[in-house]
């Protein structure tokens, strides 16, 4: 029963029957203060680390952490059945601790662009090491937690962030990596034309929105997820589009997903 | 419509005319512009490769997708990619638009990226350099100077992130030094195999617009002016669900006996293009005497289920002070225009009776004014 409910998110993400993360390459998770989308990120972390390629090799996760320290993710992923310390030792989990990332502009030596290039360079180097270690291209996932903190580190320069994300996107096409980004959409709710969120939405193959229920707080339902899949071609050249909406409840060790009205 | 655009792009330009230009715009709620772009690009490539097109070559500027994506697209459409270097060149602004990878290469970080025949471009903020590259590449692939080549840009939005609006519009303007655009619409739906356009008749919805005035009068308006401007009801907003066609005056000159072209050149005189100028041109000349320096004359005809409704709009782009000085002349002009218009239409037996319902001036502060006339033609 639990497995079936878990698969509701996988099904919506197009991960249901595939061993690899997906034919979709760019995932954007949007959440808000009332409803955190962290659990979706953790779910995708687990999927990325537990995915296997056709030769049986495991997936590699390059994690750019701006929101939490390693111990936070380690504790949560342990509950989901992943040992990040072991995976890190095996070079399958690369953790970029960016909690203190700051790209000041103006002193000439450390510019915002310089900081973005440096961070991208570290990711690119990690991709290079992973491929040289025998990891197949399709099994490398880059995760950014989260974009809004990256924007703060860049002193609000959305353009530099978009350049950075674009370069990460080139890795998805040239090295067959996947890219997962978390962003807080309500930060931009008061802006007439948010310069960052729209380009990211255009870029994403799958957009996952975590929102509170429109009817207000409920004890049995913690919020709703809307998964919008843009047209991405699968290996047979066919395009797929869909939008799914379902509710969720975050539990101690897992998350329960269900369609509205399906619970008694 | 999609077929019509494919034909337009295939047929190219007549001697002395500008080549057709196409702009595709989409929104986040309907983000399928790239699919329409790929569809039209595929057809254009197919026409070029089979020598059915006027242009001999295509320069594709790739910002949003990698060159490999387009090579796969051509392959999936059955085009001979091996021979494609004879008629297509891809300027790769996607893989390393800012030269970061070159910088990293200097630091010893290198990844063996997929190699393509695309030409790398690593300074996307420099529109002058981009223009030079496009022209050089186009000449290189097209060969002799008389041979035409097409330019396709897969995302102007991406260009605008790296360069100012002025420099981007400057680049596009230089590529095709004029900006008359054809706006059409057609329904489509997305299928698993890709985008499918629903065929509708050409007359269903077609709007021609000239973007040049928008560029020329790109003024900084105050908040109040912006509000006032937003309140001005533009002609196409009257239409509702009716079918309408906005015809260019130049087209009208070609097709009808009584219309005359008003040259939109600054301080230019209205040059009669027919032997018999007719009363309308006399009125326009009188308007000219009212010190309107340039006039663009547009007739809008629309039809609904019951009656023929004619809407005429005369744009007078000019300095507002000069308009005010010529106010008396303009009032006289309006009255006479209404009478003459009725006479003309009756003479042409277009309709039995015409009733002018409104004739108003709408002023856009700092820009000029336009005269808006609406009438009913009873058949």
Coordinates of N, CA and C in Angstrom, one line a residue, chain B residues 8-235:
Chain B
X8 N 6.0 31.5 -47.4 CA 6.6 32.8 -47.4 C 8.1 32.8 -47.2
X9 N 8.5 31.9 -46.3 CA 9.9 31.8 -46.0 C 10.6 31.1 -47.1
X10 N 9.9 30.2 -47.8 CA 10.5 29.5 -48.9 C 10.7 30.5 -50.1
X11 N 9.6 31.3 -50.4 CA 9.6 32.1 -51.6 C 10.6 33.3 -51.4
X12 N 10.8 33.8 -50.2 CA 11.8 34.8 -50.0 C 11.3 36.2 -50.4
X13 N 12.2 37.0 -50.9 CA 11.8 38.4 -51.2 C 11.8 38.6 -52.7
X14 N 10.9 39.6 -53.0 CA 10.9 40.0 -54.4 C 12.0 41.1 -54.6
X15 N 12.4 41.3 -55.8 CA 13.4 42.3 -56.1 C 13.0 43.7 -55.5
X16 N 13.9 44.3 -54.8 CA 13.5 45.6 -54.2 C 12.7 45.5 -52.9
X17 N 12.3 44.3 -52.5 CA 11.5 44.2 -51.3 C 12.4 43.6 -50.2
X18 N 11.9 43.8 -49.0 CA 12.6 43.1 -47.9 C 12.2 41.7 -47.8
X19 N 13.1 40.9 -47.3 CA 12.8 39.5 -47.1 C 11.8 39.3 -46.0
X20 N 11.0 38.3 -46.1 CA 10.0 38.1 -45.0 C 10.7 37.8 -43.6
X21 N 10.1 38.4 -42.6 CA 10.7 38.2 -41.3 C 9.6 37.6 -40.4
X22 N 10.0 36.7 -39.5 CA 9.0 36.1 -38.7 C 9.4 36.2 -37.3
X23 N 8.5 36.5 -36.4 CA 8.7 36.5 -35.0 C 7.7 35.6 -34.3
X24 N 8.2 34.7 -33.5 CA 7.4 33.8 -32.7 C 7.5 34.2 -31.3
X25 N 6.3 34.5 -30.6 CA 6.4 34.8 -29.2 C 5.4 33.9 -28.5
X26 N 5.9 33.5 -27.3 CA 5.0 32.6 -26.5 C 5.0 33.1 -25.0
X27 N 4.3 32.4 -24.2 CA 4.3 32.9 -22.7 C 4.5 31.6 -21.9
X28 N 4.6 31.9 -20.6 CA 4.9 30.7 -19.7 C 3.6 29.9 -19.6
X29 N 2.5 30.4 -19.8 CA 1.2 29.6 -19.8 C 1.1 28.8 -21.0
X30 N 1.7 29.1 -22.1 CA 1.7 28.4 -23.3 C 3.0 28.4 -24.0
X31 N 4.0 27.7 -23.3 CA 5.4 27.8 -23.7 C 5.8 26.9 -24.9
X32 N 5.0 27.0 -26.0 CA 5.3 26.1 -27.1 C 5.9 26.8 -28.3
X33 N 6.4 28.0 -28.1 CA 7.0 28.8 -29.2 C 8.1 28.0 -29.8
X34 N 8.9 27.3 -29.0 CA 10.1 26.7 -29.5 C 9.7 25.5 -30.5
X35 N 8.5 24.9 -30.2 CA 8.1 23.8 -31.1 C 7.6 24.4 -32.4
X36 N 7.0 25.5 -32.4 CA 6.6 26.2 -33.6 C 7.8 26.6 -34.4
X37 N 8.8 27.1 -33.7 CA 10.1 27.5 -34.3 C 10.8 26.3 -35.0
X38 N 10.8 25.2 -34.2 CA 11.4 24.0 -34.8 C 10.7 23.5 -36.0
X39 N 9.4 23.5 -35.9 CA 8.5 23.1 -37.0 C 8.8 23.9 -38.3
X40 N 8.8 25.2 -38.1 CA 9.1 26.1 -39.3 C 10.5 26.0 -39.8
X41 N 11.4 25.8 -38.8 CA 12.8 25.7 -39.2 C 13.1 24.4 -40.0
X42 N 12.4 23.3 -39.6 CA 12.5 22.0 -40.3 C 12.0 22.2 -41.7
X43 N 10.9 22.9 -41.9 CA 10.4 23.0 -43.2 C 11.3 23.9 -44.1
X44 N 11.8 25.0 -43.5 CA 12.7 25.8 -44.2 C 14.0 25.1 -44.6
X45 N 14.5 24.3 -43.7 CA 15.7 23.5 -44.0 C 15.4 22.5 -45.1
X46 N 14.2 21.9 -45.1 CA 13.9 20.9 -46.1 C 13.8 21.6 -47.5
X47 N 13.2 22.8 -47.5 CA 13.1 23.5 -48.7 C 14.5 24.0 -49.2
X48 N 15.4 24.4 -48.3 CA 16.7 24.8 -48.7 C 17.5 23.6 -49.3
X49 N 17.5 22.5 -48.5 CA 18.3 21.4 -48.9 C 17.8 20.8 -50.3
X50 N 16.5 20.9 -50.6 CA 16.0 20.4 -51.9 C 16.0 21.5 -52.9
X51 N 16.7 22.6 -52.6 CA 16.8 23.8 -53.6 C 15.5 24.3 -54.0
X52 N 14.5 24.2 -53.2 CA 13.2 24.8 -53.5 C 13.0 26.2 -53.0
X53 N 14.0 26.6 -52.2 CA 13.9 27.9 -51.5 C 14.7 28.9 -52.3
X54 N 14.3 30.2 -52.1 CA 15.0 31.3 -52.8 C 16.4 31.4 -52.1
X55 N 16.4 31.2 -50.8 CA 17.7 31.3 -50.1 C 18.5 30.0 -50.3
X56 N 19.8 30.1 -50.3 CA 20.6 28.9 -50.5 C 21.2 28.4 -49.2
X57 N 21.1 29.2 -48.2 CA 21.8 28.7 -47.0 C 21.1 29.3 -45.8
X58 N 21.4 28.7 -44.6 CA 20.8 29.2 -43.4 C 21.8 29.3 -42.3
X59 N 21.8 30.4 -41.6 CA 22.7 30.6 -40.4 C 21.8 30.5 -39.2
X60 N 22.0 29.5 -38.4 CA 21.1 29.3 -37.2 C 21.9 29.7 -36.0
X61 N 21.4 30.7 -35.2 CA 22.1 31.1 -34.0 C 21.4 30.5 -32.9
X62 N 22.1 29.6 -32.2 CA 21.5 28.7 -31.2 C 21.9 29.2 -29.8
X63 N 20.9 29.7 -29.1 CA 21.0 30.2 -27.8 C 20.4 29.2 -26.8
X64 N 19.3 28.7 -27.1 CA 18.5 27.9 -26.1 C 18.8 26.4 -26.2
X65 N 19.2 26.0 -27.4 CA 19.4 24.5 -27.5 C 20.8 24.3 -28.1
X66 N 21.3 23.1 -27.8 CA 22.7 22.9 -28.3 C 22.6 22.6 -29.8
X67 N 23.7 22.8 -30.5 CA 23.8 22.4 -31.9 C 23.4 21.0 -32.2
X68 N 23.8 20.1 -31.2 CA 23.4 18.7 -31.4 C 21.9 18.5 -31.5
X69 N 21.2 19.3 -30.7 CA 19.7 19.2 -30.7 C 19.2 19.5 -32.1
X70 N 19.8 20.5 -32.8 CA 19.3 20.9 -34.1 C 19.7 19.8 -35.1
X71 N 20.9 19.3 -34.9 CA 21.3 18.2 -35.9 C 20.4 17.0 -35.8
X72 N 20.0 16.7 -34.5 CA 19.1 15.6 -34.3 C 17.7 15.9 -34.9
X73 N 17.4 17.2 -34.8 CA 16.1 17.6 -35.4 C 16.1 17.4 -36.9
X74 N 17.2 17.8 -37.5 CA 17.3 17.7 -39.0 C 17.2 16.2 -39.4
X75 N 18.0 15.4 -38.6 CA 18.0 13.9 -38.8 C 16.6 13.4 -38.7
X76 N 15.9 13.8 -37.7 CA 14.5 13.2 -37.5 C 13.6 13.6 -38.6
X77 N 13.9 14.7 -39.3 CA 13.1 15.1 -40.4 C 13.6 14.6 -41.7
X78 N 14.5 13.6 -41.6 CA 15.0 12.9 -42.8 C 15.9 13.7 -43.7
X79 N 16.5 14.8 -43.1 CA 17.4 15.6 -44.0 C 18.8 15.0 -43.9
X80 N 19.5 15.2 -45.0 CA 20.9 14.6 -45.1 C 21.8 15.5 -44.3
X81 N 22.1 15.1 -43.1 CA 23.0 15.9 -42.2 C 24.4 15.9 -42.7
X82 N 24.8 14.8 -43.4 CA 26.2 14.7 -43.8 C 26.5 15.8 -44.8
X83 N 25.5 16.2 -45.6 CA 25.7 17.2 -46.6 C 25.2 18.6 -46.1
X84 N 24.8 18.6 -44.9 CA 24.2 19.9 -44.4 C 25.1 21.0 -44.3
X85 N 26.4 20.7 -44.2 CA 27.4 21.8 -44.1 C 27.4 22.7 -45.3
X86 N 26.8 22.2 -46.4 CA 26.8 23.0 -47.6 C 25.7 24.1 -47.6
X87 N 24.7 23.9 -46.7 CA 23.6 24.9 -46.7 C 23.2 25.4 -45.3
X88 N 23.8 24.8 -44.3 CA 23.5 25.3 -42.9 C 24.7 25.5 -42.1
X89 N 24.8 26.5 -41.3 CA 25.8 26.7 -40.4 C 25.2 27.1 -39.0
X90 N 25.7 26.5 -38.0 CA 25.1 26.8 -36.6 C 26.1 27.6 -35.9
X91 N 25.7 28.8 -35.4 CA 26.6 29.6 -34.6 C 26.2 29.2 -33.1
X92 N 27.1 28.6 -32.5 CA 26.8 28.0 -31.2 C 27.0 29.1 -30.1
X93 N 25.9 29.7 -29.7 CA 25.9 30.6 -28.6 C 25.4 29.9 -27.3
X94 N 25.2 28.6 -27.4 CA 24.6 27.9 -26.3 C 25.7 27.3 -25.4
X95 N 26.7 26.7 -26.0 CA 27.7 25.8 -25.2 C 28.5 26.6 -24.3
X96 N 29.0 27.8 -24.7 CA 29.9 28.6 -23.9 C 29.7 30.1 -24.2
X97 N 28.5 30.6 -23.8 CA 28.1 31.9 -24.3 C 29.0 33.0 -23.7
X98 N 29.6 32.8 -22.6 CA 30.4 33.9 -21.9 C 31.9 33.5 -21.8
X99 N 32.3 32.4 -22.4 CA 33.7 32.0 -22.4 C 34.1 31.5 -21.1
X100 N 33.2 31.0 -20.2 CA 33.6 30.5 -18.9 C 34.4 29.2 -19.1
X101 N 34.0 28.4 -20.1 CA 34.7 27.1 -20.2 C 36.2 27.3 -20.7
X102 N 36.3 28.4 -21.4 CA 37.7 28.7 -21.8 C 38.5 29.1 -20.6
X103 N 37.9 29.9 -19.7 CA 38.6 30.4 -18.5 C 39.0 29.1 -17.7
X104 N 38.0 28.2 -17.6 CA 38.3 27.0 -16.8 C 39.4 26.1 -17.4
X105 N 39.4 26.1 -18.7 CA 40.4 25.4 -19.4 C 41.8 25.9 -19.0
X106 N 41.9 27.2 -18.9 CA 43.1 27.8 -18.4 C 43.5 27.4 -17.0
X107 N 42.5 27.0 -16.2 CA 42.7 26.5 -14.9 C 42.9 25.0 -14.8
X108 N 42.9 24.4 -16.0 CA 43.2 22.9 -16.0 C 41.9 22.1 -15.9
X109 N 40.7 22.7 -15.9 CA 39.5 22.0 -15.8 C 39.0 21.8 -17.2
X110 N 38.9 20.5 -17.6 CA 38.4 20.3 -19.0 C 37.6 19.0 -19.0
X111 N 36.5 19.2 -19.8 CA 35.7 18.0 -20.0 C 35.6 17.8 -21.5
X112 N 35.6 16.5 -21.9 CA 35.5 16.2 -23.3 C 34.0 16.3 -23.8
X113 N 33.6 17.5 -24.1 CA 32.3 17.7 -24.6 C 32.1 17.1 -26.0
X114 N 30.8 16.9 -26.3 CA 30.6 16.3 -27.7 C 31.0 17.4 -28.7
X115 N 31.6 16.9 -29.7 CA 32.1 17.8 -30.7 C 31.1 17.9 -31.9
X116 N 30.9 19.1 -32.3 CA 30.0 19.3 -33.4 C 30.7 20.2 -34.4
X117 N 30.1 20.4 -35.6 CA 30.6 21.3 -36.6 C 30.2 22.7 -36.3
X118 N 29.5 22.9 -35.3 CA 29.0 24.3 -35.0 C 30.2 25.2 -34.7
X119 N 29.9 26.5 -35.0 CA 31.0 27.5 -34.8 C 30.7 28.1 -33.4
X120 N 31.7 28.0 -32.5 CA 31.5 28.5 -31.2 C 31.5 30.1 -31.2
X121 N 30.7 30.6 -30.4 CA 30.6 32.1 -30.2 C 30.6 32.3 -28.7
X122 N 31.6 33.1 -28.2 CA 31.8 33.1 -26.7 C 31.7 34.5 -26.1
X123 N 31.1 35.4 -26.8 CA 30.9 36.8 -26.3 C 29.6 37.3 -26.7
X124 N 28.5 36.7 -26.2 CA 27.2 36.9 -26.6 C 26.7 38.4 -26.3
X125 N 27.4 39.0 -25.4 CA 27.0 40.4 -25.1 C 27.4 41.4 -26.1
X126 N 28.3 41.0 -27.0 CA 28.8 41.9 -28.1 C 28.0 41.7 -29.4
X127 N 27.0 42.6 -29.5 CA 26.1 42.5 -30.7 C 26.8 42.8 -32.0
X128 N 27.8 43.7 -31.9 CA 28.5 44.1 -33.1 C 29.3 42.9 -33.7
X129 N 30.0 42.2 -32.7 CA 30.7 41.0 -33.1 C 29.8 39.9 -33.6
X130 N 28.7 39.8 -32.9 CA 27.7 38.8 -33.4 C 27.2 39.0 -34.8
X131 N 27.0 40.3 -35.1 CA 26.5 40.7 -36.4 C 27.6 40.3 -37.4
X132 N 28.8 40.7 -37.1 CA 29.9 40.4 -38.1 C 30.0 38.9 -38.3
X133 N 29.9 38.2 -37.2 CA 30.0 36.7 -37.4 C 28.9 36.2 -38.2
X134 N 27.7 36.6 -38.0 CA 26.6 36.1 -38.8 C 26.8 36.4 -40.3
X135 N 27.2 37.6 -40.6 CA 27.4 38.0 -42.0 C 28.5 37.2 -42.6
X136 N 29.6 37.1 -41.8 CA 30.8 36.4 -42.4 C 30.4 34.9 -42.7
X137 N 29.7 34.3 -41.7 CA 29.3 32.9 -41.8 C 28.4 32.7 -43.0
X138 N 27.4 33.7 -43.1 CA 26.4 33.6 -44.1 C 27.1 33.7 -45.5
X139 N 28.0 34.6 -45.6 CA 28.7 34.8 -46.9 C 29.5 33.6 -47.2
X140 N 30.1 33.0 -46.2 CA 31.0 31.9 -46.3 C 30.2 30.7 -46.9
X141 N 29.0 30.5 -46.3 CA 28.2 29.3 -46.7 C 27.4 29.5 -48.0
X142 N 27.0 30.8 -48.2 CA 26.1 31.1 -49.3 C 27.0 31.3 -50.6
X143 N 28.2 31.6 -50.4 CA 29.1 31.8 -51.6 C 29.0 33.1 -52.2
X144 N 28.7 33.2 -53.5 CA 28.7 34.5 -54.2 C 27.8 35.5 -53.5
X145 N 28.2 36.8 -53.6 CA 27.5 37.8 -52.8 C 26.0 38.0 -53.2
X146 N 25.6 37.6 -54.4 CA 24.3 37.8 -54.8 C 23.3 36.7 -54.2
X147 N 23.9 35.7 -53.7 CA 23.1 34.6 -53.1 C 22.6 35.0 -51.7
X148 N 21.3 34.7 -51.5 CA 20.7 35.1 -50.2 C 20.9 34.0 -49.2
X149 N 20.9 34.4 -48.0 CA 20.9 33.4 -46.9 C 19.9 33.8 -45.8
X150 N 19.3 32.9 -45.1 CA 18.4 33.2 -44.0 C 19.1 33.2 -42.7
X151 N 18.5 33.9 -41.7 CA 19.1 33.8 -40.4 C 18.0 33.4 -39.4
X152 N 18.2 32.4 -38.6 CA 17.2 32.0 -37.6 C 17.9 32.2 -36.2
X153 N 17.1 32.8 -35.3 CA 17.6 33.0 -33.9 C 16.7 32.2 -33.0
X154 N 17.2 31.3 -32.2 CA 16.3 30.5 -31.5 C 15.8 31.1 -30.2
X155 N 16.4 32.2 -29.7 CA 15.8 32.9 -28.6 C 16.3 34.3 -28.5
X156 N 15.5 35.2 -28.8 CA 15.8 36.6 -28.6 C 15.8 37.0 -27.1
X157 N 15.0 36.2 -26.3 CA 15.0 36.5 -24.9 C 16.3 36.2 -24.3
X158 N 17.0 35.2 -24.7 CA 18.4 34.9 -24.2 C 19.3 36.0 -24.6
X159 N 19.2 36.6 -25.8 CA 20.0 37.7 -26.2 C 19.8 38.9 -25.3
X160 N 18.5 39.1 -25.0 CA 18.2 40.3 -24.2 C 18.8 40.2 -22.7
X161 N 19.1 39.0 -22.3 CA 19.7 38.8 -21.0 C 21.2 39.3 -21.0
X162 N 21.8 39.2 -22.2 CA 23.2 39.6 -22.3 C 23.4 40.9 -22.9
X163 N 22.4 41.5 -23.5 CA 22.7 42.8 -24.2 C 21.5 43.7 -24.0
X164 N 21.6 44.9 -24.3 CA 20.5 45.9 -24.1 C 19.5 45.7 -25.2
X165 N 18.3 46.2 -24.9 CA 17.2 46.1 -25.9 C 17.7 46.9 -27.2
X166 N 18.3 48.0 -27.0 CA 18.7 48.8 -28.1 C 19.7 48.1 -29.0
X167 N 20.7 47.4 -28.4 CA 21.7 46.7 -29.2 C 21.1 45.5 -29.9
X168 N 20.2 44.8 -29.2 CA 19.5 43.6 -29.8 C 18.7 44.0 -31.0
X169 N 17.8 45.1 -30.8 CA 17.0 45.6 -31.9 C 17.9 46.1 -33.0
X170 N 19.0 46.7 -32.6 CA 19.9 47.2 -33.6 C 20.5 46.1 -34.5
X171 N 20.8 44.9 -33.9 CA 21.3 43.8 -34.6 C 20.2 43.3 -35.6
X172 N 19.0 43.1 -35.1 CA 17.9 42.6 -35.9 C 17.6 43.6 -37.0
X173 N 17.6 44.8 -36.7 CA 17.4 45.9 -37.7 C 18.4 45.8 -38.8
X174 N 19.7 45.6 -38.4 CA 20.7 45.5 -39.4 C 20.6 44.3 -40.2
X175 N 20.2 43.2 -39.6 CA 20.0 42.0 -40.4 C 18.9 42.1 -41.4
X176 N 18.0 42.9 -41.1 CA 16.9 43.2 -42.0 C 16.4 44.6 -41.8
X177 N 17.1 45.5 -42.3 CA 17.0 46.9 -42.0 C 15.6 47.5 -41.8
X178 N 14.5 46.7 -42.0 CA 13.2 47.3 -41.8 C 12.4 46.2 -41.0
X179 N 11.4 46.7 -40.4 CA 10.7 45.8 -39.4 C 9.2 45.5 -39.7
X180 N 8.8 45.6 -40.9 CA 7.3 45.3 -41.1 C 7.1 43.8 -40.8
X181 N 6.2 43.6 -40.0 CA 5.9 42.2 -39.6 C 4.5 41.8 -39.9
X182 N 4.4 40.5 -40.2 CA 3.0 40.0 -40.4 C 2.6 39.2 -39.2
X183 N 1.5 39.5 -38.6 CA 1.1 38.8 -37.4 C -0.1 37.9 -37.8
X184 N 0.0 36.7 -37.6 CA -1.2 35.8 -37.8 C -1.4 34.9 -36.6
X185 N -2.5 34.2 -36.6 CA -2.7 33.3 -35.5 C -3.3 32.0 -36.1
X186 N -3.0 30.9 -35.4 CA -3.6 29.7 -35.8 C -3.6 28.8 -34.6
X187 N -4.6 28.0 -34.5 CA -4.7 27.1 -33.4 C -3.8 25.9 -33.6
X188 N -3.3 25.4 -32.5 CA -2.4 24.2 -32.6 C -2.7 23.3 -31.4
X189 N -2.3 22.1 -31.5 CA -2.3 21.2 -30.3 C -1.1 20.4 -30.3
X190 N -0.6 20.0 -29.2 CA 0.6 19.2 -29.1 C 0.2 17.8 -29.0
X191 N 0.9 17.0 -29.9 CA 0.7 15.6 -29.9 C 2.0 14.9 -29.5
X192 N 1.9 13.6 -29.3 CA 3.2 12.9 -28.9 C 4.2 13.1 -30.0
X193 N 3.8 13.2 -31.3 CA 4.8 13.2 -32.3 C 5.3 14.7 -32.6
X194 N 4.7 15.6 -31.8 CA 5.1 17.0 -32.0 C 4.0 18.0 -32.1
X195 N 4.2 19.1 -32.7 CA 3.2 20.2 -32.8 C 2.4 19.9 -34.1
X196 N 1.1 20.1 -33.9 CA 0.2 20.0 -35.1 C -0.6 21.3 -35.2
X197 N -0.6 21.9 -36.3 CA -1.4 23.1 -36.6 C -2.7 22.7 -37.1
X198 N -3.8 23.4 -36.7 CA -5.1 23.2 -37.2 C -5.3 24.2 -38.3
X199 N -5.6 23.7 -39.5 CA -5.8 24.5 -40.6 C -7.0 25.4 -40.5
X200 N -6.9 26.7 -40.7 CA -8.0 27.6 -40.7 C -7.8 28.5 -41.9
X201 N -8.9 29.1 -42.4 CA -8.8 29.9 -43.5 C -8.0 31.2 -43.2
X202 N -7.4 31.7 -44.2 CA -6.5 32.8 -44.0 C -7.2 34.0 -43.5
X203 N -8.5 34.1 -44.0 CA -9.3 35.3 -43.6 C -9.7 35.3 -42.2
X204 N -9.6 34.2 -41.5 CA -10.2 34.1 -40.2 C -9.6 35.2 -39.3
X205 N -8.3 35.3 -39.3 CA -7.7 36.3 -38.4 C -6.3 36.6 -38.9
X206 N -6.2 37.9 -39.3 CA -4.9 38.3 -39.8 C -4.7 39.8 -39.5
X207 N -3.6 40.1 -38.9 CA -3.4 41.5 -38.6 C -2.0 41.8 -39.1
X208 N -1.9 42.9 -39.9 CA -0.6 43.4 -40.2 C -0.3 44.5 -39.4
X209 N 0.9 44.6 -38.9 CA 1.3 45.7 -38.1 C 2.7 46.1 -38.4
X210 N 2.9 47.4 -38.3 CA 4.3 47.9 -38.5 C 4.9 48.2 -37.2
X211 N 6.0 47.6 -37.0 CA 6.7 47.8 -35.7 C 7.5 49.0 -35.6
X212 N 7.7 49.6 -36.8 CA 8.6 50.8 -36.8 C 8.2 51.9 -35.9
X213 N 6.9 52.3 -36.0 CA 6.5 53.4 -35.1 C 6.8 53.0 -33.6
X214 N 6.6 51.8 -33.2 CA 6.9 51.4 -31.8 C 8.3 51.7 -31.5
X215 N 9.2 51.4 -32.4 CA 10.6 51.6 -32.2 C 10.9 53.1 -32.2
X216 N 10.3 53.8 -33.1 CA 10.6 55.2 -33.2 C 10.1 56.0 -32.0
X217 N 9.0 55.6 -31.5 CA 8.4 56.3 -30.4 C 8.5 55.6 -29.0
X218 N 9.6 55.0 -28.9 CA 9.8 54.3 -27.6 C 10.2 55.4 -26.5
X219 N 9.2 56.0 -26.0 CA 9.4 57.1 -25.1 C 9.3 56.7 -23.7
X220 N 9.8 57.4 -22.8 CA 9.7 57.2 -21.4 C 8.5 58.0 -20.9
X221 N 7.4 57.3 -20.6 CA 6.2 57.9 -20.2 C 6.1 57.9 -18.7
X222 N 5.4 59.0 -18.2 CA 5.2 59.0 -16.7 C 4.1 58.0 -16.4
X223 N 3.8 57.8 -15.1 CA 2.8 56.9 -14.7 C 1.4 57.3 -15.3
X224 N 1.1 58.6 -15.1 CA -0.1 59.1 -15.6 C -0.3 59.0 -17.1
X225 N 0.8 59.3 -17.8 CA 0.8 59.1 -19.3 C 0.6 57.7 -19.7
X226 N 1.2 56.8 -18.9 CA 1.0 55.4 -19.2 C -0.4 55.0 -19.0
X227 N -1.0 55.5 -17.9 CA -2.4 55.2 -17.7 C -3.3 55.7 -18.8
X228 N -3.0 57.0 -19.2 CA -3.8 57.6 -20.3 C -3.7 56.8 -21.6
X229 N -2.5 56.4 -21.8 CA -2.2 55.7 -23.0 C -3.0 54.3 -23.0
X230 N -3.0 53.7 -21.9 CA -3.7 52.4 -21.8 C -5.2 52.6 -22.0
X231 N -5.7 53.8 -21.7 CA -7.1 54.0 -21.9 C -7.6 54.2 -23.3
X232 N -6.6 54.5 -24.2 CA -6.9 54.7 -25.6 C -7.3 53.4 -26.2
X233 N -8.5 53.4 -26.8 CA -9.0 52.2 -27.4 C -8.5 52.0 -28.8
X234 N -7.7 51.0 -29.0 CA -7.1 50.8 -30.2 C -8.0 50.1 -31.2
X235 N -7.8 50.3 -32.5 CA -8.9 49.8 -33.4 C -9.1 48.4 -33.3

